[in-house]
């Protein structure tokens, strides 16, 4: 297995055998320790040297592996150690990771990690605050538009979030952002006097990306952030009512053609199209595929106001299946439901 690591424009190439454990210090100009490469049983991790000044780095695609399960044991252990009393299910955490990958900002400013979720809807952010038990929600006037932000900026909260995200992320650039966090976190973990000093061992960044399925809540969270349930009523000749009713499930995301293609594969129907530069859309409008969409979101409910839109959209879906849209009365009922799906306010 060939691994390449770009650090401060220096390229370090290492040859690792599949089954042998090799620990190597990675240095630049033979002076500054930047991290440790750990290879074991074909799983590759990069352990930053947190007590030195962080340097920008990227993990090449050759180092990335995939996993089909999420593991939140590190979070649960640290959460209990810090005496939090909330019981948080892995199902909820999977939803939270998906929601964060869709709408979250994993930021770093001059060695200070910051996490922000921005929504027009306050209730979902208050829900997250209530479940996690840390962070804060702020109301902000954004050029005349009121928005709400869930913010975590203290190192203890950031450390807990890092244990939620590490090894459980789906989108590659989110993994890169987490890597920047870990440089700062690991430095604090080994710095006497810091609030998180020695709370846990330094965190090894997992290069594995989680591959979501229809048996976990990641897609529910991601849809709460980036998805839309849509009903279109258009004129069409040679129909009983003179109108056609079309339902669609949509997901839009930048730099995510591989992810959206995977989601298309999960449902077995739908297409991925290019909307603009680097912006992609997955859409499903076949009734076989939409049936699978319905089943998934009934098993893994949405938590934002999109939940109301989904259940009204589901009513329309069932009406069309029962051919109620072919009557004037049924079509008018569908028009009424349509007004409640994706309302602006």
CSV table of C-alpha atoms in Angstrom, one decimal:
chain,number,residue,atom,x,y,z
A,1,UNK,CA,0.0,0.0,0.0
A,2,UNK,CA,1.5,3.3,-1.1
A,3,UNK,CA,0.7,6.4,1.1
A,4,UNK,CA,1.4,10.0,0.2
A,5,UNK,CA,1.2,12.9,2.6
A,6,UNK,CA,1.6,16.5,1.7
A,7,UNK,CA,2.9,18.7,4.5
A,8,UNK,CA,3.9,22.3,4.0
A,9,UNK,CA,4.5,21.7,0.3
A,10,UNK,CA,6.9,18.8,1.2
A,11,UNK,CA,5.9,15.4,-0.2
A,12,UNK,CA,6.7,12.5,2.0
A,13,UNK,CA,6.2,9.0,0.5
A,14,UNK,CA,6.1,5.9,2.7
A,15,UNK,CA,5.8,2.3,1.8
A,16,UNK,CA,3.7,0.3,4.3
A,17,UNK,CA,3.2,-3.5,4.2
A,18,UNK,CA,-0.4,-4.7,4.6
A,19,UNK,CA,-0.1,-6.6,7.8
A,20,UNK,CA,3.0,-5.2,9.5
A,21,UNK,CA,2.7,-2.4,12.1
A,22,UNK,CA,5.1,0.4,11.2
A,23,UNK,CA,5.3,3.6,13.3
A,24,UNK,CA,7.3,6.4,11.6
A,25,UNK,CA,7.9,9.9,12.8
A,26,UNK,CA,7.3,12.3,9.9
A,27,UNK,CA,9.7,15.3,9.9
A,28,UNK,CA,10.2,18.3,7.6
A,29,UNK,CA,13.9,19.3,7.1
A,30,UNK,CA,14.8,16.7,9.7
A,31,UNK,CA,13.9,19.1,12.6
A,32,UNK,CA,10.2,19.5,13.2
A,33,UNK,CA,8.0,16.5,14.2
A,34,UNK,CA,4.7,16.8,12.4
A,35,UNK,CA,3.1,13.5,13.1
A,36,UNK,CA,3.1,9.7,13.2
A,37,UNK,CA,2.0,7.3,10.5
A,38,UNK,CA,0.4,4.2,11.9
A,39,UNK,CA,-0.3,1.3,9.6
A,40,UNK,CA,-2.0,-1.8,10.9
A,41,UNK,CA,-3.8,-4.5,9.1
A,42,UNK,CA,-4.3,-2.2,6.1
A,43,UNK,CA,-5.9,0.5,8.2
A,44,UNK,CA,-4.0,3.8,8.1
A,45,UNK,CA,-4.1,6.6,10.5
A,46,UNK,CA,-2.2,9.9,10.9
A,47,UNK,CA,-1.5,11.0,14.4
A,48,UNK,CA,-0.6,14.7,14.6
A,49,UNK,CA,2.1,15.9,17.0
A,50,UNK,CA,-0.3,18.1,18.9
A,51,UNK,CA,2.3,19.8,21.0
A,52,UNK,CA,4.0,21.5,18.1
A,53,UNK,CA,2.7,24.3,15.9
A,54,UNK,CA,0.2,22.9,13.5
A,55,UNK,CA,1.0,22.9,9.7
A,56,UNK,CA,-1.5,22.5,6.9
A,57,UNK,CA,-1.7,19.0,5.5
A,58,UNK,CA,-3.9,16.9,3.2
A,59,UNK,CA,-4.5,13.2,3.1
A,60,UNK,CA,-4.3,11.8,-0.4
A,61,UNK,CA,-7.2,9.8,-1.7
A,62,UNK,CA,-4.9,6.8,-1.7
A,63,UNK,CA,-4.9,6.7,2.1
A,64,UNK,CA,-8.7,6.8,2.5
A,65,UNK,CA,-10.6,3.7,3.4
A,66,UNK,CA,-14.4,3.1,3.8
A,67,UNK,CA,-16.3,1.7,6.7
A,68,UNK,CA,-20.0,0.7,6.8
A,69,UNK,CA,-20.5,1.2,10.5
A,70,UNK,CA,-20.2,4.2,12.8
A,71,UNK,CA,-18.5,3.9,16.2
A,72,UNK,CA,-19.3,6.5,18.9
A,73,UNK,CA,-17.7,4.6,21.8
A,74,UNK,CA,-14.9,7.2,22.3
A,75,UNK,CA,-17.6,9.9,22.7
A,76,UNK,CA,-19.7,7.9,25.1
A,77,UNK,CA,-16.6,7.2,27.3
A,78,UNK,CA,-15.4,10.8,27.4
A,79,UNK,CA,-19.0,12.1,27.9
A,80,UNK,CA,-19.4,9.9,30.9
A,81,UNK,CA,-16.0,10.9,32.3
A,82,UNK,CA,-17.0,14.5,32.1
A,83,UNK,CA,-20.1,13.7,34.3
A,84,UNK,CA,-22.7,14.5,31.6
A,85,UNK,CA,-25.9,12.7,32.6
A,86,UNK,CA,-27.8,12.7,29.2
A,87,UNK,CA,-28.3,9.4,27.5
A,88,UNK,CA,-27.6,9.9,23.8
A,89,UNK,CA,-28.4,7.1,21.3
A,90,UNK,CA,-26.1,6.2,18.5
A,91,UNK,CA,-29.1,6.7,16.2
A,92,UNK,CA,-29.3,10.4,17.3
A,93,UNK,CA,-25.5,10.8,16.9
A,94,UNK,CA,-25.7,9.4,13.4
A,95,UNK,CA,-28.4,12.0,12.6
A,96,UNK,CA,-26.3,14.7,14.1
A,97,UNK,CA,-23.3,13.9,12.0
A,98,UNK,CA,-25.4,13.9,8.8
A,99,UNK,CA,-26.9,17.3,9.8
A,100,UNK,CA,-23.5,18.7,10.7
A,101,UNK,CA,-22.0,17.6,7.4
A,102,UNK,CA,-24.8,19.3,5.5
A,103,UNK,CA,-25.1,22.6,7.5
A,104,UNK,CA,-22.2,22.7,10.0
A,105,UNK,CA,-19.1,24.9,9.9
A,106,UNK,CA,-16.0,23.1,11.2
A,107,UNK,CA,-13.7,26.1,11.5
A,108,UNK,CA,-10.2,27.0,12.9
A,109,UNK,CA,-9.0,30.5,13.6
A,110,UNK,CA,-5.4,31.0,14.9
A,111,UNK,CA,-5.4,27.8,16.8
A,112,UNK,CA,-9.0,28.2,18.1
A,113,UNK,CA,-11.4,25.5,16.8
A,114,UNK,CA,-15.0,26.7,16.3
A,115,UNK,CA,-18.2,24.8,15.4
A,116,UNK,CA,-21.3,26.6,14.1
A,117,UNK,CA,-24.7,25.4,12.9
A,118,UNK,CA,-26.8,28.1,11.3
A,119,UNK,CA,-30.6,27.8,10.8
A,120,UNK,CA,-33.6,30.0,10.4
A,121,UNK,CA,-35.4,27.5,12.7
A,122,UNK,CA,-34.5,27.9,16.3
A,123,UNK,CA,-36.2,24.8,17.6
A,124,UNK,CA,-33.9,22.2,16.0
A,125,UNK,CA,-30.8,24.1,17.5
A,126,UNK,CA,-32.4,24.2,20.9
A,127,UNK,CA,-33.0,20.4,20.5
A,128,UNK,CA,-29.4,19.8,19.7
A,129,UNK,CA,-28.3,21.9,22.7
A,130,UNK,CA,-30.7,20.1,25.0
A,131,UNK,CA,-29.5,16.6,23.9
A,132,UNK,CA,-25.8,17.3,23.9
A,133,UNK,CA,-25.8,19.5,27.0
A,134,UNK,CA,-23.0,21.9,25.8
A,135,UNK,CA,-22.7,24.8,23.5
A,136,UNK,CA,-25.0,27.8,23.1
A,137,UNK,CA,-27.7,29.1,20.8
A,138,UNK,CA,-27.5,32.7,19.6
A,139,UNK,CA,-30.0,34.9,17.7
A,140,UNK,CA,-28.5,36.9,14.9
A,141,UNK,CA,-29.8,39.6,12.6
A,142,UNK,CA,-28.2,38.8,9.2
A,143,UNK,CA,-28.9,41.8,7.0
A,144,UNK,CA,-32.5,41.9,8.1
A,145,UNK,CA,-33.0,38.2,8.2
A,146,UNK,CA,-33.2,36.6,11.7
A,147,UNK,CA,-31.1,33.4,11.9
A,148,UNK,CA,-30.0,31.3,14.8
A,149,UNK,CA,-26.6,29.7,15.5
A,150,UNK,CA,-25.6,26.8,17.6
A,151,UNK,CA,-22.1,27.5,18.6
A,152,UNK,CA,-19.4,25.5,20.4
A,153,UNK,CA,-16.1,27.3,21.0
A,154,UNK,CA,-14.7,26.0,24.3
A,155,UNK,CA,-12.1,23.2,24.0
A,156,UNK,CA,-14.1,20.7,26.1
A,157,UNK,CA,-17.1,21.0,23.7
A,158,UNK,CA,-14.8,20.9,20.7
A,159,UNK,CA,-13.1,17.8,22.0
A,160,UNK,CA,-16.4,16.0,22.5
A,161,UNK,CA,-17.5,17.0,19.0
A,162,UNK,CA,-14.2,15.6,17.6
A,163,UNK,CA,-14.9,12.3,19.2
A,164,UNK,CA,-18.3,12.2,17.6
A,165,UNK,CA,-17.0,13.1,14.1
A,166,UNK,CA,-13.7,11.1,14.0
A,167,UNK,CA,-14.2,8.0,11.9
A,168,UNK,CA,-17.9,8.8,11.4
A,169,UNK,CA,-17.8,11.4,8.6
A,170,UNK,CA,-18.9,10.8,5.1
A,171,UNK,CA,-17.6,13.8,3.1
A,172,UNK,CA,-13.9,14.1,2.4
A,173,UNK,CA,-13.5,17.9,2.9
A,174,UNK,CA,-15.2,17.5,6.4
A,175,UNK,CA,-12.5,15.0,7.3
A,176,UNK,CA,-9.8,17.5,6.2
A,177,UNK,CA,-11.5,20.2,8.4
A,178,UNK,CA,-11.5,17.8,11.4
A,179,UNK,CA,-7.8,17.2,10.8
A,180,UNK,CA,-7.1,20.9,11.4
A,181,UNK,CA,-9.1,20.7,14.6
A,182,UNK,CA,-7.1,17.8,15.9
A,183,UNK,CA,-3.8,19.6,15.6
A,184,UNK,CA,-5.1,22.3,18.0
A,185,UNK,CA,-6.9,19.8,20.3
A,186,UNK,CA,-3.9,17.5,20.6
A,187,UNK,CA,-1.6,20.4,21.5
A,188,UNK,CA,-4.0,21.4,24.3
A,189,UNK,CA,-4.3,17.8,25.5
A,190,UNK,CA,-0.6,17.7,26.3
A,191,UNK,CA,-0.3,21.3,27.6
A,192,UNK,CA,-0.3,21.5,31.4
A,193,UNK,CA,-2.8,24.2,32.5
A,194,UNK,CA,-5.1,23.9,29.5
A,195,UNK,CA,-8.8,23.0,30.3
A,196,UNK,CA,-8.6,19.7,28.5
A,197,UNK,CA,-5.1,18.7,29.7
A,198,UNK,CA,-4.8,14.9,30.0
A,199,UNK,CA,-8.6,14.4,29.6
A,200,UNK,CA,-7.8,11.7,27.1
A,201,UNK,CA,-4.9,10.5,25.0
A,202,UNK,CA,-4.1,12.5,21.8
A,203,UNK,CA,-6.6,11.7,19.1
A,204,UNK,CA,-5.6,9.7,16.0
A,205,UNK,CA,-7.4,11.0,13.0
A,206,UNK,CA,-9.2,8.1,11.2
A,207,UNK,CA,-8.8,8.2,7.4
A,208,UNK,CA,-11.8,6.0,7.0
A,209,UNK,CA,-14.9,7.6,5.6
A,210,UNK,CA,-18.3,6.2,6.7
A,211,UNK,CA,-20.5,4.8,3.9
A,212,UNK,CA,-24.1,5.6,4.8
A,213,UNK,CA,-26.9,3.1,4.3
A,214,UNK,CA,-30.7,2.9,4.7
A,215,UNK,CA,-30.2,1.3,8.1
A,216,UNK,CA,-28.7,4.3,9.8
A,217,UNK,CA,-29.8,7.9,10.5
A,218,UNK,CA,-27.0,9.8,8.7
A,219,UNK,CA,-29.1,10.5,5.5
A,220,UNK,CA,-32.0,11.7,7.7
A,221,UNK,CA,-29.7,14.4,9.2
A,222,UNK,CA,-28.2,15.3,5.9
A,223,UNK,CA,-31.7,15.6,4.4
A,224,UNK,CA,-32.7,17.9,7.3
A,225,UNK,CA,-29.8,20.1,6.2
A,226,UNK,CA,-29.9,19.8,2.4
A,227,UNK,CA,-32.9,17.9,1.2
A,228,UNK,CA,-36.3,18.9,-0.3
A,229,UNK,CA,-39.6,17.1,-0.8
A,230,UNK,CA,-41.4,18.5,-3.8
A,231,UNK,CA,-44.8,18.4,-5.4
A,232,UNK,CA,-45.4,19.8,-8.9
A,233,UNK,CA,-48.8,20.2,-10.5
A,234,UNK,CA,-48.6,21.0,-14.2
A,235,UNK,CA,-51.1,21.1,-17.0
A,236,UNK,CA,-51.2,18.0,-19.2
A,237,UNK,CA,-53.6,17.2,-22.0
A,238,UNK,CA,-55.3,13.9,-22.3
A,239,UNK,CA,-55.7,13.4,-18.6
A,240,UNK,CA,-59.0,13.2,-16.6
A,241,UNK,CA,-58.4,16.5,-14.7
A,242,UNK,CA,-56.1,18.2,-17.3
A,243,UNK,CA,-53.2,18.2,-14.8
A,244,UNK,CA,-50.3,16.0,-13.9
A,245,UNK,CA,-49.0,15.5,-10.3
A,246,UNK,CA,-45.3,14.8,-9.9
A,247,UNK,CA,-43.5,14.1,-6.7
A,248,UNK,CA,-39.7,14.4,-6.2
A,249,UNK,CA,-37.1,13.9,-3.5
A,250,UNK,CA,-34.1,16.2,-4.0
A,251,UNK,CA,-30.6,16.6,-2.5
A,252,UNK,CA,-28.2,19.3,-3.5
A,253,UNK,CA,-24.6,19.5,-2.5
A,254,UNK,CA,-21.3,20.9,-3.7
A,255,UNK,CA,-18.3,18.7,-4.5
A,256,UNK,CA,-20.4,15.6,-3.7
A,257,UNK,CA,-21.0,13.6,-7.0
A,258,UNK,CA,-19.7,10.4,-5.4
A,259,UNK,CA,-21.9,10.8,-2.3
A,260,UNK,CA,-25.0,11.6,-4.3
A,261,UNK,CA,-24.3,8.7,-6.7
A,262,UNK,CA,-24.0,6.4,-3.7
A,263,UNK,CA,-27.4,7.6,-2.4
A,264,UNK,CA,-28.9,7.0,-5.8
A,265,UNK,CA,-27.6,3.4,-5.6
A,266,UNK,CA,-29.1,3.0,-2.1
A,267,UNK,CA,-32.6,3.8,-3.4
A,268,UNK,CA,-32.0,2.0,-6.7
A,269,UNK,CA,-33.6,4.9,-8.6
A,270,UNK,CA,-33.0,8.5,-9.5
A,271,UNK,CA,-30.3,10.5,-11.2
A,272,UNK,CA,-27.4,12.8,-10.3
A,273,UNK,CA,-27.2,15.9,-12.4
A,274,UNK,CA,-24.9,19.0,-12.6
A,275,UNK,CA,-26.7,22.2,-11.5
A,276,UNK,CA,-23.8,24.6,-11.7
A,277,UNK,CA,-20.0,24.5,-11.3
A,278,UNK,CA,-19.2,21.9,-8.6
A,279,UNK,CA,-22.9,21.8,-7.5
A,280,UNK,CA,-24.7,18.5,-8.0
A,281,UNK,CA,-28.3,17.3,-7.4
A,282,UNK,CA,-29.7,13.9,-6.8
A,283,UNK,CA,-33.4,13.6,-7.7
A,284,UNK,CA,-35.8,10.7,-7.5
A,285,UNK,CA,-39.2,10.9,-9.1
A,286,UNK,CA,-40.1,7.3,-9.8
A,287,UNK,CA,-42.7,5.8,-7.6
A,288,UNK,CA,-40.7,2.7,-6.9
A,289,UNK,CA,-37.8,4.8,-5.7
A,290,UNK,CA,-40.0,7.2,-3.8
A,291,UNK,CA,-41.6,4.2,-2.0
A,292,UNK,CA,-38.1,3.4,-0.6
A,293,UNK,CA,-37.7,7.1,0.3
A,294,UNK,CA,-40.9,7.0,2.2
A,295,UNK,CA,-40.0,3.8,4.1
A,296,UNK,CA,-36.6,5.2,5.0
A,297,UNK,CA,-37.9,8.5,6.5
A,298,UNK,CA,-40.7,6.7,8.4
A,299,UNK,CA,-37.9,4.6,10.0
A,300,UNK,CA,-35.6,7.5,10.6
A,301,UNK,CA,-37.7,10.6,11.1
A,302,UNK,CA,-36.6,14.1,10.3
A,303,UNK,CA,-36.1,16.5,13.2
A,304,UNK,CA,-36.5,20.0,11.6
A,305,UNK,CA,-39.7,21.5,10.2
A,306,UNK,CA,-39.1,19.4,7.1
A,307,UNK,CA,-40.7,16.6,9.0
A,308,UNK,CA,-44.1,18.4,8.6
A,309,UNK,CA,-43.4,18.8,4.9
A,310,UNK,CA,-42.4,15.2,4.5
A,311,UNK,CA,-45.6,13.8,6.2
A,312,UNK,CA,-47.8,16.1,4.0
A,313,UNK,CA,-45.8,15.0,1.0
A,314,UNK,CA,-46.3,11.4,2.1
A,315,UNK,CA,-50.1,12.0,2.1
A,316,UNK,CA,-49.9,13.2,-1.5
A,317,UNK,CA,-47.8,10.2,-2.4
A,318,UNK,CA,-50.4,7.8,-1.0
A,319,UNK,CA,-53.2,9.7,-2.8
A,320,UNK,CA,-51.4,9.4,-6.1
A,321,UNK,CA,-50.8,5.7,-5.5
A,322,UNK,CA,-54.6,5.4,-4.9
A,323,UNK,CA,-55.3,7.4,-8.1
A,324,UNK,CA,-57.2,10.1,-6.1
A,325,UNK,CA,-55.3,12.7,-8.1
A,326,UNK,CA,-57.5,11.7,-11.1
A,327,UNK,CA,-60.6,13.3,-9.5
A,328,UNK,CA,-61.3,17.0,-9.2
A,329,UNK,CA,-61.8,16.7,-5.4
A,330,UNK,CA,-58.6,14.7,-5.0
A,331,UNK,CA,-56.6,17.3,-7.0
A,332,UNK,CA,-57.9,20.1,-4.9
A,333,UNK,CA,-56.9,18.3,-1.7
A,334,UNK,CA,-53.4,17.8,-3.2
A,335,UNK,CA,-53.3,21.5,-4.0
A,336,UNK,CA,-54.1,22.2,-0.3
A,337,UNK,CA,-51.3,19.9,0.9
A,338,UNK,CA,-48.9,21.4,-1.6
A,339,UNK,CA,-49.2,24.8,0.2
A,340,UNK,CA,-47.9,23.2,3.4
A,341,UNK,CA,-44.9,21.6,1.8
A,342,UNK,CA,-41.7,23.7,2.0
A,343,UNK,CA,-43.4,26.9,3.2
A,344,UNK,CA,-41.2,29.9,3.2
A,345,UNK,CA,-41.9,30.8,6.8
